[in-house]
Amino acid sequence: MRQEVVERIRNIIRGLWPNAKVEIFGSFETQLYLPTSDIDLVVFGKWESLPLFTLEKELLANGIADPESIKVLDKATVPIVKLTDKRTDVKVDISFNMPNGVRSAQLIKEFMREYPILPYLVLVLKQYLLERDLNEVFTGGISSYSLILMTVSFLQLHPRYNDPRYHASLNNFNLGVLLIEFFELYGRNFNYLKTAIRVRQGGSYISKEELQKDMSDGYRPSLLCIEDPLNPDNDIGRSCYGLLQVKQADRKSVV
């Protein structure tokens, strides 16, 4: 169903701009999506200005979305066209000339190959946050990318996961125990005031003071500070201003 939505939108974009390239990224590309997750697309091409409203008009003309279910966010940090597919009710976000999303999806797939248990943990955690309304960035929740990097860091630094005896099979891991240990780490033990998360170079915890040296002048690391592995001067966790709610939910899950 989702692939069919992508193909219909891709055909419309190619009809407008035959040389444009449409790429999938985000949870649909990594297969870490919930039934409620949206589809993230990025269009690569050459334009003097981003053709957001041209695409909106063409999507409406082809009956992809109703006028009330499509929106152009041209003033956003990353300008996008947001829509709900009329046939399937699947939500779609379309951006232009933003390669980082595609690179992030490739990185996540590499982590999934390295840590086969990663998708199982992430999907449970995504559903957990969804049920508590803590999964939306615009309301201060944790983004999918932040959650995945937190989970990767948890596995990178987990003493049992670094024991070769446990690498042969998923059967060597109790998912329930790992889930409780995840909540215990981020709900009780993690020092959010002083510590930042790094997944590069095998993973480590670093002081926020050290991380700040690589960031723009005057930038202060956020409470949930996660170094962007593709752009070290970017703090992935900066939008999670509702972290205390997330931390409280994690703590309650351990009780």
C-alpha positions as YAML, in Angstrom:
chain: A
units: angstrom
residues:
- id: 1
  name: MET
  ca: [0.00, 0.00, 0.00]
- id: 2
  name: ARG
  ca: [2.71, 2.50, 0.98]
- id: 3
  name: GLN
  ca: [4.83, 1.70, -2.05]
- id: 4
  name: GLU
  ca: [1.79, 2.32, -4.26]
- id: 5
  name: VAL
  ca: [1.37, 5.77, -2.66]
- id: 6
  name: VAL
  ca: [5.03, 6.52, -3.37]
- id: 7
  name: GLU
  ca: [4.72, 5.45, -7.01]
- id: 8
  name: ARG
  ca: [1.65, 7.62, -7.65]
- id: 9
  name: ILE
  ca: [3.39, 10.68, -6.22]
- id: 10
  name: ARG
  ca: [6.64, 9.83, -8.00]
- id: 11
  name: ASN
  ca: [4.82, 9.66, -11.35]
- id: 12
  name: ILE
  ca: [3.29, 13.10, -10.78]
- id: 13
  name: ILE
  ca: [6.69, 14.58, -9.92]
- id: 14
  name: ARG
  ca: [8.29, 13.01, -12.98]
- id: 15
  name: GLY
  ca: [5.48, 14.40, -15.11]
- id: 16
  name: LEU
  ca: [6.34, 17.89, -13.85]
- id: 17
  name: TRP
  ca: [10.13, 17.52, -13.89]
- id: 18
  name: PRO
  ca: [11.34, 14.54, -15.97]
- id: 19
  name: ASN
  ca: [14.93, 14.89, -14.71]
- id: 20
  name: ALA
  ca: [14.01, 15.06, -11.04]
- id: 21
  name: LYS
  ca: [14.90, 12.19, -8.73]
- id: 22
  name: VAL
  ca: [12.58, 11.06, -5.91]
- id: 23
  name: GLU
  ca: [14.10, 9.26, -2.93]
- id: 24
  name: ILE
  ca: [12.45, 7.63, 0.09]
- id: 25
  name: PHE
  ca: [13.98, 8.15, 3.53]
- id: 26
  name: GLY
  ca: [12.84, 7.93, 7.13]
- id: 27
  name: SER
  ca: [10.97, 5.04, 8.73]
- id: 28
  name: PHE
  ca: [9.50, 3.63, 5.51]
- id: 29
  name: GLU
  ca: [12.97, 3.31, 3.98]
- id: 30
  name: THR
  ca: [14.38, 1.64, 7.12]
- id: 31
  name: GLN
  ca: [11.17, -0.40, 7.69]
- id: 32
  name: LEU
  ca: [10.98, 0.95, 11.25]
- id: 33
  name: TYR
  ca: [7.50, 2.40, 10.78]
- id: 34
  name: LEU
  ca: [4.28, 2.03, 12.73]
- id: 35
  name: PRO
  ca: [0.85, 1.93, 11.05]
- id: 36
  name: THR
  ca: [0.45, 5.63, 11.89]
- id: 37
  name: SER
  ca: [3.87, 6.68, 10.57]
- id: 38
  name: ASP
  ca: [4.15, 9.01, 7.61]
- id: 39
  name: ILE
  ca: [6.19, 8.56, 4.43]
- id: 40
  name: ASP
  ca: [9.17, 10.86, 3.90]
- id: 41
  name: LEU
  ca: [10.14, 11.73, 0.33]
- id: 42
  name: VAL
  ca: [12.80, 14.07, -0.99]
- id: 43
  name: VAL
  ca: [12.94, 15.43, -4.53]
- id: 44
  name: PHE
  ca: [16.31, 16.26, -6.08]
- id: 45
  name: GLY
  ca: [16.50, 18.66, -9.01]
- id: 46
  name: LYS
  ca: [17.49, 22.13, -10.18]
- id: 47
  name: TRP
  ca: [15.19, 25.08, -9.54]
- id: 48
  name: GLU
  ca: [15.79, 28.79, -8.97]
- id: 49
  name: SER
  ca: [13.39, 28.57, -6.02]
- id: 50
  name: LEU
  ca: [11.79, 25.53, -4.42]
- id: 51
  name: PRO
  ca: [8.62, 24.65, -6.38]
- id: 52
  name: LEU
  ca: [6.53, 23.84, -3.30]
- id: 53
  name: PHE
  ca: [3.33, 25.46, -4.51]
- id: 54
  name: THR
  ca: [3.73, 24.06, -8.03]
- id: 55
  name: LEU
  ca: [3.83, 20.56, -6.57]
- id: 56
  name: GLU
  ca: [0.87, 21.30, -4.29]
- id: 57
  name: LYS
  ca: [-1.21, 22.44, -7.28]
- id: 58
  name: GLU
  ca: [-0.33, 19.32, -9.30]
- id: 59
  name: LEU
  ca: [-1.08, 16.94, -6.41]
- id: 60
  name: LEU
  ca: [-4.50, 18.55, -5.99]
- id: 61
  name: ALA
  ca: [-5.18, 18.45, -9.74]
- id: 62
  name: ASN
  ca: [-4.44, 14.72, -9.80]
- id: 63
  name: GLY
  ca: [-6.66, 13.95, -6.82]
- id: 64
  name: ILE
  ca: [-3.85, 12.77, -4.55]
- id: 65
  name: ALA
  ca: [-5.10, 14.88, -1.65]
- id: 66
  name: ASP
  ca: [-8.04, 17.10, -0.74]
- id: 67
  name: PRO
  ca: [-7.42, 20.85, -0.25]
- id: 68
  name: GLU
  ca: [-7.94, 20.58, 3.52]
- id: 69
  name: SER
  ca: [-5.39, 17.75, 3.84]
- id: 70
  name: ILE
  ca: [-2.46, 19.36, 2.04]
- id: 71
  name: LYS
  ca: [-0.25, 22.10, 3.41]
- id: 72
  name: VAL
  ca: [2.85, 23.94, 2.24]
- id: 73
  name: LEU
  ca: [5.28, 24.80, 5.04]
- id: 74
  name: ASP
  ca: [7.46, 27.22, 3.10]
- id: 75
  name: LYS
  ca: [8.76, 29.09, 6.16]
- id: 76
  name: ALA
  ca: [9.96, 26.00, 8.04]
- id: 77
  name: THR
  ca: [13.66, 25.27, 8.60]
- id: 78
  name: VAL
  ca: [13.18, 22.48, 6.05]
- id: 79
  name: PRO
  ca: [10.37, 23.60, 3.71]
- id: 80
  name: ILE
  ca: [8.01, 20.74, 2.91]
- id: 81
  name: VAL
  ca: [4.68, 19.82, 1.36]
- id: 82
  name: LYS
  ca: [2.58, 17.85, 3.87]
- id: 83
  name: LEU
  ca: [-0.39, 15.84, 2.68]
- id: 84
  name: THR
  ca: [-2.69, 12.95, 3.48]
- id: 85
  name: ASP
  ca: [-3.22, 10.56, 0.59]
- id: 86
  name: LYS
  ca: [-6.93, 10.53, -0.24]
- id: 87
  name: ARG
  ca: [-7.02, 6.87, -1.20]
- id: 88
  name: THR
  ca: [-5.18, 5.37, 1.78]
- id: 89
  name: ASP
  ca: [-5.09, 8.09, 4.51]
- id: 90
  name: VAL
  ca: [-1.32, 7.67, 4.67]
- id: 91
  name: LYS
  ca: [0.48, 10.92, 5.54]
- id: 92
  name: VAL
  ca: [3.34, 12.05, 3.31]
- id: 93
  name: ASP
  ca: [6.02, 14.74, 3.77]
- id: 94
  name: ILE
  ca: [7.84, 15.93, 0.65]
- id: 95
  name: SER
  ca: [11.03, 18.02, 0.82]
- id: 96
  name: PHE
  ca: [13.46, 19.23, -1.83]
- id: 97
  name: ASN
  ca: [17.23, 18.85, -2.24]
- id: 98
  name: MET
  ca: [17.88, 17.70, 1.34]
- id: 99
  name: PRO
  ca: [20.39, 14.80, 1.19]
- id: 100
  name: ASN
  ca: [20.80, 14.34, 4.96]
- id: 101
  name: GLY
  ca: [17.60, 12.32, 5.32]
- id: 102
  name: VAL
  ca: [18.75, 9.79, 2.74]
- id: 103
  name: ARG
  ca: [22.19, 9.57, 4.37]
- id: 104
  name: SER
  ca: [20.60, 9.09, 7.80]
- id: 105
  name: ALA
  ca: [18.48, 6.20, 6.50]
- id: 106
  name: GLN
  ca: [21.60, 4.54, 5.08]
- id: 107
  name: LEU
  ca: [23.37, 4.96, 8.42]
- id: 108
  name: ILE
  ca: [20.43, 3.44, 10.32]
- id: 109
  name: LYS
  ca: [20.46, 0.42, 8.00]
- id: 110
  name: GLU
  ca: [24.17, -0.04, 8.75]
- id: 111
  name: PHE
  ca: [23.42, 0.01, 12.48]
- id: 112
  name: MET
  ca: [20.61, -2.53, 11.94]
- id: 113
  name: ARG
  ca: [23.06, -4.89, 10.26]
- id: 114
  name: GLU
  ca: [25.52, -4.43, 13.12]
- id: 115
  name: TYR
  ca: [22.83, -4.80, 15.82]
- id: 116
  name: PRO
  ca: [20.12, -7.20, 14.57]
- id: 117
  name: ILE
  ca: [18.10, -6.66, 17.75]
- id: 118
  name: LEU
  ca: [17.87, -2.88, 17.10]
- id: 119
  name: PRO
  ca: [14.61, -2.87, 15.05]
- id: 120
  name: TYR
  ca: [12.76, -4.92, 17.67]
- id: 121
  name: LEU
  ca: [13.68, -2.52, 20.45]
- id: 122
  name: VAL
  ca: [12.99, 0.59, 18.35]
- id: 123
  name: LEU
  ca: [9.52, -0.53, 17.25]
- id: 124
  name: VAL
  ca: [8.45, -1.30, 20.82]
- id: 125
  name: LEU
  ca: [9.84, 2.04, 22.03]
- id: 126
  name: LYS
  ca: [8.15, 3.96, 19.20]
- id: 127
  name: GLN
  ca: [4.79, 2.44, 20.11]
- id: 128
  name: TYR
  ca: [5.46, 3.20, 23.78]
- id: 129
  name: LEU
  ca: [6.09, 6.90, 23.03]
- id: 130
  name: LEU
  ca: [3.14, 7.08, 20.62]
- id: 131
  name: GLU
  ca: [0.71, 5.84, 23.28]
- id: 132
  name: ARG
  ca: [1.94, 8.61, 25.62]
- id: 133
  name: ASP
  ca: [1.93, 11.39, 22.98]
- id: 134
  name: LEU
  ca: [5.68, 11.76, 23.37]
- id: 135
  name: ASN
  ca: [6.66, 10.96, 19.79]
- id: 136
  name: GLU
  ca: [6.08, 14.30, 18.05]
- id: 137
  name: VAL
  ca: [8.95, 16.77, 17.77]
- id: 138
  name: PHE
  ca: [6.65, 19.79, 17.45]
- id: 139
  name: THR
  ca: [5.19, 19.03, 20.90]
- id: 140
  name: GLY
  ca: [8.60, 18.48, 22.48]
- id: 141
  name: GLY
  ca: [8.71, 14.70, 22.12]
- id: 142
  name: ILE
  ca: [11.54, 12.51, 20.89]
- id: 143
  name: SER
  ca: [12.03, 12.23, 17.14]
- id: 144
  name: SER
  ca: [12.42, 8.80, 15.57]
- id: 145
  name: TYR
  ca: [16.03, 9.59, 14.68]
- id: 146
  name: SER
  ca: [16.85, 10.63, 18.27]
- id: 147
  name: LEU
  ca: [15.20, 7.48, 19.61]
- id: 148
  name: ILE
  ca: [17.14, 5.27, 17.21]
- id: 149
  name: LEU
  ca: [20.45, 6.90, 18.13]
- id: 150
  name: MET
  ca: [19.66, 6.55, 21.85]
- id: 151
  name: THR
  ca: [18.96, 2.85, 21.28]
- id: 152
  name: VAL
  ca: [22.14, 2.41, 19.22]
- id: 153
  name: SER
  ca: [24.16, 4.06, 22.01]
- id: 154
  name: PHE
  ca: [22.47, 1.80, 24.58]
- id: 155
  name: LEU
  ca: [23.53, -1.29, 22.62]
- id: 156
  name: GLN
  ca: [27.03, 0.01, 21.81]
- id: 157
  name: LEU
  ca: [27.82, 0.48, 25.49]
- id: 158
  name: HIS
  ca: [25.91, -2.51, 26.84]
- id: 159
  name: PRO
  ca: [28.36, -4.91, 28.54]
- id: 160
  name: ARG
  ca: [26.57, -8.07, 27.40]
- id: 161
  name: TYR
  ca: [26.18, -6.91, 23.82]
- id: 162
  name: ASN
  ca: [29.94, -6.39, 23.65]
- id: 163
  name: ASP
  ca: [30.53, -9.99, 24.76]
- id: 164
  name: PRO
  ca: [31.21, -12.11, 21.60]
- id: 165
  name: ARG
  ca: [29.26, -15.03, 23.13]
- id: 166
  name: TYR
  ca: [26.04, -13.09, 22.66]
- id: 167
  name: HIS
  ca: [26.52, -12.08, 19.04]
- id: 168
  name: ALA
  ca: [25.65, -15.38, 17.38]
- id: 169
  name: SER
  ca: [21.89, -15.25, 17.76]
- id: 170
  name: LEU
  ca: [19.00, -13.05, 18.82]
- id: 171
  name: ASN
  ca: [17.99, -15.94, 21.07]
- id: 172
  name: ASN
  ca: [20.82, -14.96, 23.40]
- id: 173
  name: PHE
  ca: [18.97, -11.75, 24.31]
- id: 174
  name: ASN
  ca: [15.86, -11.27, 26.37]
- id: 175
  name: LEU
  ca: [14.03, -8.33, 24.78]
- id: 176
  name: GLY
  ca: [12.04, -7.68, 27.93]
- id: 177
  name: VAL
  ca: [15.19, -7.39, 30.02]
- id: 178
  name: LEU
  ca: [16.81, -5.09, 27.44]
- id: 179
  name: LEU
  ca: [13.72, -2.90, 27.43]
- id: 180
  name: ILE
  ca: [13.74, -2.54, 31.22]
- id: 181
  name: GLU
  ca: [17.48, -1.77, 31.12]
- id: 182
  name: PHE
  ca: [16.84, 0.91, 28.49]
- id: 183
  name: PHE
  ca: [14.20, 2.56, 30.71]
- id: 184
  name: GLU
  ca: [16.48, 2.25, 33.71]
- id: 185
  name: LEU
  ca: [19.35, 3.93, 31.88]
- id: 186
  name: TYR
  ca: [17.43, 6.87, 30.43]
- id: 187
  name: GLY
  ca: [14.81, 7.14, 33.18]
- id: 188
  name: ARG
  ca: [17.06, 6.91, 36.24]
- id: 189
  name: ASN
  ca: [20.78, 6.77, 35.63]
- id: 190
  name: PHE
  ca: [21.70, 8.99, 32.68]
- id: 191
  name: ASN
  ca: [23.19, 12.36, 33.63]
- id: 192
  name: TYR
  ca: [21.35, 14.69, 31.25]
- id: 193
  name: LEU
  ca: [22.92, 17.83, 32.74]
- id: 194
  name: LYS
  ca: [26.52, 16.96, 31.92]
- id: 195
  name: THR
  ca: [26.56, 14.12, 29.41]
- id: 196
  name: ALA
  ca: [26.08, 13.94, 25.64]
- id: 197
  name: ILE
  ca: [25.57, 10.86, 23.47]
- id: 198
  name: ARG
  ca: [27.96, 9.99, 20.65]
- id: 199
  name: VAL
  ca: [27.48, 6.97, 18.33]
- id: 200
  name: ARG
  ca: [30.47, 7.65, 16.09]
- id: 201
  name: GLN
  ca: [33.63, 5.55, 16.42]
- id: 202
  name: GLY
  ca: [31.94, 2.72, 18.29]
- id: 203
  name: GLY
  ca: [29.96, 4.93, 20.65]
- id: 204
  name: SER
  ca: [30.78, 6.79, 23.85]
- id: 205
  name: TYR
  ca: [29.49, 9.28, 26.37]
- id: 206
  name: ILE
  ca: [31.18, 12.68, 26.24]
- id: 207
  name: SER
  ca: [30.87, 15.82, 28.30]
- id: 208
  name: LYS
  ca: [28.68, 18.56, 26.91]
- id: 209
  name: GLU
  ca: [31.59, 20.95, 27.33]
- id: 210
  name: GLU
  ca: [33.67, 18.85, 24.93]
- id: 211
  name: LEU
  ca: [30.83, 18.60, 22.42]
- id: 212
  name: GLN
  ca: [30.23, 22.35, 22.57]
- id: 213
  name: LYS
  ca: [33.73, 22.98, 21.18]
- id: 214
  name: ASP
  ca: [32.63, 21.58, 17.80]
- id: 215
  name: MET
  ca: [29.39, 23.55, 17.68]
- id: 216
  name: SER
  ca: [28.62, 27.05, 16.48]
- id: 217
  name: ASP
  ca: [29.77, 29.91, 18.68]
- id: 218
  name: GLY
  ca: [27.26, 30.65, 21.41]
- id: 219
  name: TYR
  ca: [25.33, 27.38, 21.04]
- id: 220
  name: ARG
  ca: [24.57, 25.60, 24.29]
- id: 221
  name: PRO
  ca: [23.91, 21.84, 24.18]
- id: 222
  name: SER
  ca: [20.32, 20.85, 24.88]
- id: 223
  name: LEU
  ca: [19.17, 18.79, 27.86]
- id: 224
  name: LEU
  ca: [18.99, 15.68, 25.67]
- id: 225
  name: CYS
  ca: [22.21, 16.16, 23.74]
- id: 226
  name: ILE
  ca: [22.89, 13.73, 20.88]
- id: 227
  name: GLU
  ca: [25.74, 14.42, 18.50]
- id: 228
  name: ASP
  ca: [24.68, 14.06, 14.88]
- id: 229
  name: PRO
  ca: [26.95, 11.29, 13.48]
- id: 230
  name: LEU
  ca: [26.72, 12.83, 10.00]
- id: 231
  name: ASN
  ca: [27.21, 16.42, 11.11]
- id: 232
  name: PRO
  ca: [29.05, 16.61, 14.48]
- id: 233
  name: ASP
  ca: [28.24, 20.33, 15.01]
- id: 234
  name: ASN
  ca: [24.52, 19.51, 15.08]
- id: 235
  name: ASP
  ca: [22.65, 18.47, 18.24]
- id: 236
  name: ILE
  ca: [19.91, 15.99, 17.21]
- id: 237
  name: GLY
  ca: [18.16, 16.20, 20.60]
- id: 238
  name: ARG
  ca: [17.74, 19.98, 20.69]
- id: 239
  name: SER
  ca: [14.03, 19.89, 19.79]
- id: 240
  name: CYS
  ca: [13.10, 17.54, 22.66]
- id: 241
  name: TYR
  ca: [12.04, 20.23, 25.11]
- id: 242
  name: GLY
  ca: [9.57, 17.80, 26.72]
- id: 243
  name: LEU
  ca: [12.40, 15.54, 27.90]
- id: 244
  name: LEU
  ca: [11.33, 15.63, 31.55]
- id: 245
  name: GLN
  ca: [7.99, 14.06, 30.59]
- id: 246
  name: VAL
  ca: [9.80, 11.36, 28.62]
- id: 247
  name: LYS
  ca: [12.21, 10.74, 31.50]
- id: 248
  name: GLN
  ca: [9.31, 10.48, 33.95]
- id: 249
  name: ALA
  ca: [7.53, 7.97, 31.69]
- id: 250
  name: ASP
  ca: [10.74, 5.91, 31.40]
- id: 251
  name: ARG
  ca: [11.16, 5.94, 35.19]
- id: 252
  name: LYS
  ca: [7.58, 4.78, 35.78]
- id: 253
  name: SER
  ca: [8.13, 1.87, 33.40]
- id: 254
  name: VAL
  ca: [10.88, 0.51, 35.66]
- id: 255
  name: VAL
  ca: [8.79, 0.66, 38.85]
...
